[in-house]
Amino acid sequence: MLGFSQVASSSKIRKYFQKGAELSGNQIKNFSDHLMNQDLPAPKLMDAHITDSTTSPFSDKLMMYHGSLAGDIAVQNFGAALSQMLRHDLAAEFIKLISLIGKYNNDGLNMMIEHGWFEEPYTAPDRKALSKSSEGNQS
């Protein structure tokens, strides 16, 4: 997300990726703290591999797709881990993260729809509104 934020051509998309980098950074710090508090090693970060380039090798559309995919996979992984979780303290954090990532993903989806990079998903018809309008037509 940090690398994508450096090279995104749109300021709105750049801010979206910066928000994603902040969200993931908070997750990494939080879970690393749990590991260190239990005298376990925390995984090394890949941030050192991010260059200072501001020239994008990818389109904003492709980066948004990959960002969306990463968020979807994160929610799936947290859900799978939550189903096997025996530690209630971590389970509460996973539930919180699922909702935060879900909102972040939804914001990205809406941006992709705005740009015409993704079709708006089908929604169920509003049956209450349909029944009210048909009642008014009968009179």
PDB file of C-alpha atoms in Angstrom:
ATOM      1  CA  MET A   1       0.000   0.000   0.000  1.00  0.00           C
ATOM      2  CA  LEU A   2       2.879   2.334   0.782  1.00  0.00           C
ATOM      3  CA  GLY A   3       4.521   1.689  -2.579  1.00  0.00           C
ATOM      4  CA  PHE A   4       1.219   2.131  -4.406  1.00  0.00           C
ATOM      5  CA  SER A   5       0.591   5.409  -2.572  1.00  0.00           C
ATOM      6  CA  GLN A   6       3.906   6.777  -3.871  1.00  0.00           C
ATOM      7  CA  VAL A   7       3.087   6.160  -7.508  1.00  0.00           C
ATOM      8  CA  ALA A   8      -0.697   6.615  -7.793  1.00  0.00           C
ATOM      9  CA  SER A   9      -1.547   9.324 -10.315  1.00  0.00           C
ATOM     10  CA  SER A  10      -4.774  10.453  -8.624  1.00  0.00           C
ATOM     11  CA  SER A  11      -4.566  12.249  -5.273  1.00  0.00           C
ATOM     12  CA  LYS A  12      -7.790  10.548  -4.135  1.00  0.00           C
ATOM     13  CA  ILE A  13      -6.348   7.112  -4.889  1.00  0.00           C
ATOM     14  CA  ARG A  14      -3.025   8.115  -3.298  1.00  0.00           C
ATOM     15  CA  LYS A  15      -4.873   9.028  -0.070  1.00  0.00           C
ATOM     16  CA  TYR A  16      -6.755   5.730  -0.220  1.00  0.00           C
ATOM     17  CA  PHE A  17      -3.496   3.767  -0.373  1.00  0.00           C
ATOM     18  CA  GLN A  18      -1.973   5.905   2.405  1.00  0.00           C
ATOM     19  CA  LYS A  19      -4.971   5.032   4.566  1.00  0.00           C
ATOM     20  CA  GLY A  20      -4.397   1.346   3.719  1.00  0.00           C
ATOM     21  CA  ALA A  21      -0.717   1.607   4.647  1.00  0.00           C
ATOM     22  CA  GLU A  22      -1.694   3.182   7.966  1.00  0.00           C
ATOM     23  CA  LEU A  23      -4.318   0.492   8.617  1.00  0.00           C
ATOM     24  CA  SER A  24      -1.907  -2.339   7.872  1.00  0.00           C
ATOM     25  CA  GLY A  25       0.891  -0.646   9.850  1.00  0.00           C
ATOM     26  CA  ASN A  26      -1.366  -0.489  12.895  1.00  0.00           C
ATOM     27  CA  GLN A  27      -2.204  -4.195  12.497  1.00  0.00           C
ATOM     28  CA  ILE A  28       1.450  -5.154  12.220  1.00  0.00           C
ATOM     29  CA  LYS A  29       2.413  -3.087  15.268  1.00  0.00           C
ATOM     30  CA  ASN A  30      -0.466  -4.449  17.331  1.00  0.00           C
ATOM     31  CA  PHE A  31       0.236  -8.117  16.594  1.00  0.00           C
ATOM     32  CA  SER A  32       4.020  -7.644  16.851  1.00  0.00           C
ATOM     33  CA  ASP A  33       3.482  -6.193  20.328  1.00  0.00           C
ATOM     34  CA  HIS A  34       1.502  -9.308  21.308  1.00  0.00           C
ATOM     35  CA  LEU A  35       4.334 -11.528  20.096  1.00  0.00           C
ATOM     36  CA  MET A  36       7.071  -9.514  21.803  1.00  0.00           C
ATOM     37  CA  ASN A  37       5.125  -9.414  25.080  1.00  0.00           C
ATOM     38  CA  GLN A  38       5.233 -13.222  25.017  1.00  0.00           C
ATOM     39  CA  ASP A  39       8.957 -13.287  24.135  1.00  0.00           C
ATOM     40  CA  LEU A  40       8.245 -14.482  20.595  1.00  0.00           C
ATOM     41  CA  PRO A  41       9.932 -13.047  17.493  1.00  0.00           C
ATOM     42  CA  ALA A  42       7.939 -10.725  15.254  1.00  0.00           C
ATOM     43  CA  PRO A  43       8.235 -11.191  11.477  1.00  0.00           C
ATOM     44  CA  LYS A  44      10.427  -8.778   9.562  1.00  0.00           C
ATOM     45  CA  LEU A  45       8.750  -6.121   7.429  1.00  0.00           C
ATOM     46  CA  MET A  46       9.207  -5.766   3.688  1.00  0.00           C
ATOM     47  CA  ASP A  47       9.261  -1.954   3.832  1.00  0.00           C
ATOM     48  CA  ALA A  48      12.988  -1.880   3.062  1.00  0.00           C
ATOM     49  CA  HIS A  49      12.213  -3.163  -0.439  1.00  0.00           C
ATOM     50  CA  ILE A  50      10.072  -0.140  -1.327  1.00  0.00           C
ATOM     51  CA  THR A  51      12.022   2.261  -3.511  1.00  0.00           C
ATOM     52  CA  ASP A  52      11.656   6.036  -3.578  1.00  0.00           C
ATOM     53  CA  SER A  53      10.313   5.959  -7.130  1.00  0.00           C
ATOM     54  CA  THR A  54       7.288   8.074  -7.992  1.00  0.00           C
ATOM     55  CA  THR A  55       6.941   6.666 -11.516  1.00  0.00           C
ATOM     56  CA  SER A  56       4.275   3.994 -11.615  1.00  0.00           C
ATOM     57  CA  PRO A  57       4.910   0.768 -13.506  1.00  0.00           C
ATOM     58  CA  PHE A  58       1.175   0.013 -13.116  1.00  0.00           C
ATOM     59  CA  SER A  59      -2.098   1.761 -13.814  1.00  0.00           C
ATOM     60  CA  ASP A  60      -4.226   3.078 -10.957  1.00  0.00           C
ATOM     61  CA  LYS A  61      -6.863   0.568 -12.055  1.00  0.00           C
ATOM     62  CA  LEU A  62      -4.498  -2.389 -11.603  1.00  0.00           C
ATOM     63  CA  MET A  63      -3.212  -1.103  -8.259  1.00  0.00           C
ATOM     64  CA  MET A  64      -6.783  -0.619  -6.997  1.00  0.00           C
ATOM     65  CA  TYR A  65      -7.619  -4.177  -8.080  1.00  0.00           C
ATOM     66  CA  HIS A  66      -4.615  -5.563  -6.193  1.00  0.00           C
ATOM     67  CA  GLY A  67      -5.409  -3.433  -3.144  1.00  0.00           C
ATOM     68  CA  SER A  68      -8.980  -4.745  -3.197  1.00  0.00           C
ATOM     69  CA  LEU A  69      -7.767  -8.308  -3.578  1.00  0.00           C
ATOM     70  CA  ALA A  70      -5.343  -7.912  -0.654  1.00  0.00           C
ATOM     71  CA  GLY A  71      -8.136  -6.576   1.536  1.00  0.00           C
ATOM     72  CA  ASP A  72     -10.470  -9.399   0.544  1.00  0.00           C
ATOM     73  CA  ILE A  73      -7.808 -11.992   1.334  1.00  0.00           C
ATOM     74  CA  ALA A  74      -7.128 -10.329   4.695  1.00  0.00           C
ATOM     75  CA  VAL A  75     -10.803 -10.569   5.679  1.00  0.00           C
ATOM     76  CA  GLN A  76     -10.906 -14.214   4.561  1.00  0.00           C
ATOM     77  CA  ASN A  77      -7.756 -15.045   6.538  1.00  0.00           C
ATOM     78  CA  PHE A  78      -9.002 -13.294   9.665  1.00  0.00           C
ATOM     79  CA  GLY A  79     -12.338 -15.099   9.362  1.00  0.00           C
ATOM     80  CA  ALA A  80     -10.640 -18.483   8.992  1.00  0.00           C
ATOM     81  CA  ALA A  81      -8.322 -17.740  11.927  1.00  0.00           C
ATOM     82  CA  LEU A  82     -11.252 -16.533  14.009  1.00  0.00           C
ATOM     83  CA  SER A  83     -13.089 -19.815  13.457  1.00  0.00           C
ATOM     84  CA  GLN A  84     -10.167 -21.690  15.042  1.00  0.00           C
ATOM     85  CA  MET A  85      -9.212 -19.048  17.624  1.00  0.00           C
ATOM     86  CA  LEU A  86      -8.831 -20.167  21.218  1.00  0.00           C
ATOM     87  CA  ARG A  87      -7.596 -16.832  22.560  1.00  0.00           C
ATOM     88  CA  HIS A  88     -10.467 -14.483  23.308  1.00  0.00           C
ATOM     89  CA  ASP A  89      -8.207 -11.433  23.588  1.00  0.00           C
ATOM     90  CA  LEU A  90      -7.024 -11.885  20.000  1.00  0.00           C
ATOM     91  CA  ALA A  91     -10.470 -12.872  18.742  1.00  0.00           C
ATOM     92  CA  ALA A  92     -11.836  -9.474  19.773  1.00  0.00           C
ATOM     93  CA  GLU A  93      -9.026  -7.762  17.856  1.00  0.00           C
ATOM     94  CA  PHE A  94      -9.699  -9.897  14.774  1.00  0.00           C
ATOM     95  CA  ILE A  95     -13.382  -8.949  14.827  1.00  0.00           C
ATOM     96  CA  LYS A  96     -12.440  -5.267  15.063  1.00  0.00           C
ATOM     97  CA  LEU A  97      -9.994  -5.620  12.167  1.00  0.00           C
ATOM     98  CA  ILE A  98     -12.528  -7.412   9.976  1.00  0.00           C
ATOM     99  CA  SER A  99     -14.902  -4.464  10.301  1.00  0.00           C
ATOM    100  CA  LEU A 100     -12.142  -1.876   9.679  1.00  0.00           C
ATOM    101  CA  ILE A 101     -10.825  -3.707   6.630  1.00  0.00           C
ATOM    102  CA  GLY A 102     -14.365  -4.280   5.374  1.00  0.00           C
ATOM    103  CA  LYS A 103     -15.079  -0.535   5.499  1.00  0.00           C
ATOM    104  CA  TYR A 104     -11.740   0.199   3.800  1.00  0.00           C
ATOM    105  CA  ASN A 105     -12.524  -2.337   1.070  1.00  0.00           C
ATOM    106  CA  ASN A 106     -15.985  -0.846   0.589  1.00  0.00           C
ATOM    107  CA  ASP A 107     -14.459   2.628   0.126  1.00  0.00           C
ATOM    108  CA  GLY A 108     -12.112   1.184  -2.505  1.00  0.00           C
ATOM    109  CA  LEU A 109     -14.970  -0.606  -4.248  1.00  0.00           C
ATOM    110  CA  ASN A 110     -16.930   2.642  -4.432  1.00  0.00           C
ATOM    111  CA  MET A 111     -13.898   4.422  -5.909  1.00  0.00           C
ATOM    112  CA  MET A 112     -13.537   1.682  -8.522  1.00  0.00           C
ATOM    113  CA  ILE A 113     -17.235   2.015  -9.409  1.00  0.00           C
ATOM    114  CA  GLU A 114     -16.846   5.823  -9.695  1.00  0.00           C
ATOM    115  CA  HIS A 115     -13.998   5.386 -12.178  1.00  0.00           C
ATOM    116  CA  GLY A 116     -15.885   2.769 -14.191  1.00  0.00           C
ATOM    117  CA  TRP A 117     -13.370   0.052 -13.289  1.00  0.00           C
ATOM    118  CA  PHE A 118     -15.941  -2.121 -11.577  1.00  0.00           C
ATOM    119  CA  GLU A 119     -19.623  -2.620 -12.152  1.00  0.00           C
ATOM    120  CA  GLU A 120     -21.906  -1.905  -9.243  1.00  0.00           C
ATOM    121  CA  PRO A 121     -22.872  -5.255  -7.715  1.00  0.00           C
ATOM    122  CA  TYR A 122     -26.462  -6.387  -8.026  1.00  0.00           C
ATOM    123  CA  THR A 123     -28.639  -5.606  -5.069  1.00  0.00           C
ATOM    124  CA  ALA A 124     -31.926  -7.060  -3.950  1.00  0.00           C
ATOM    125  CA  PRO A 125     -34.972  -4.982  -4.869  1.00  0.00           C
ATOM    126  CA  ASP A 126     -36.473  -2.869  -2.102  1.00  0.00           C
ATOM    127  CA  ARG A 127     -39.666  -4.875  -1.663  1.00  0.00           C
ATOM    128  CA  LYS A 128     -41.155  -2.435   0.852  1.00  0.00           C
ATOM    129  CA  ALA A 129     -40.834   0.474  -1.571  1.00  0.00           C
ATOM    130  CA  LEU A 130     -42.257  -1.657  -4.384  1.00  0.00           C
ATOM    131  CA  SER A 131     -45.273  -2.698  -2.299  1.00  0.00           C
ATOM    132  CA  LYS A 132     -45.943   0.918  -1.234  1.00  0.00           C
ATOM    133  CA  SER A 133     -45.823   2.166  -4.817  1.00  0.00           C
ATOM    134  CA  SER A 134     -48.154  -0.633  -5.994  1.00  0.00           C
ATOM    135  CA  GLU A 135     -50.604   0.225  -3.184  1.00  0.00           C
ATOM    136  CA  GLY A 136     -50.729   3.814  -4.401  1.00  0.00           C
ATOM    137  CA  ASN A 137     -51.395   2.655  -7.964  1.00  0.00           C
ATOM    138  CA  GLN A 138     -54.381   0.537  -6.908  1.00  0.00           C
ATOM    139  CA  SER A 139     -56.391   3.446  -5.509  1.00  0.00           C
TER     140      SER A 139
END
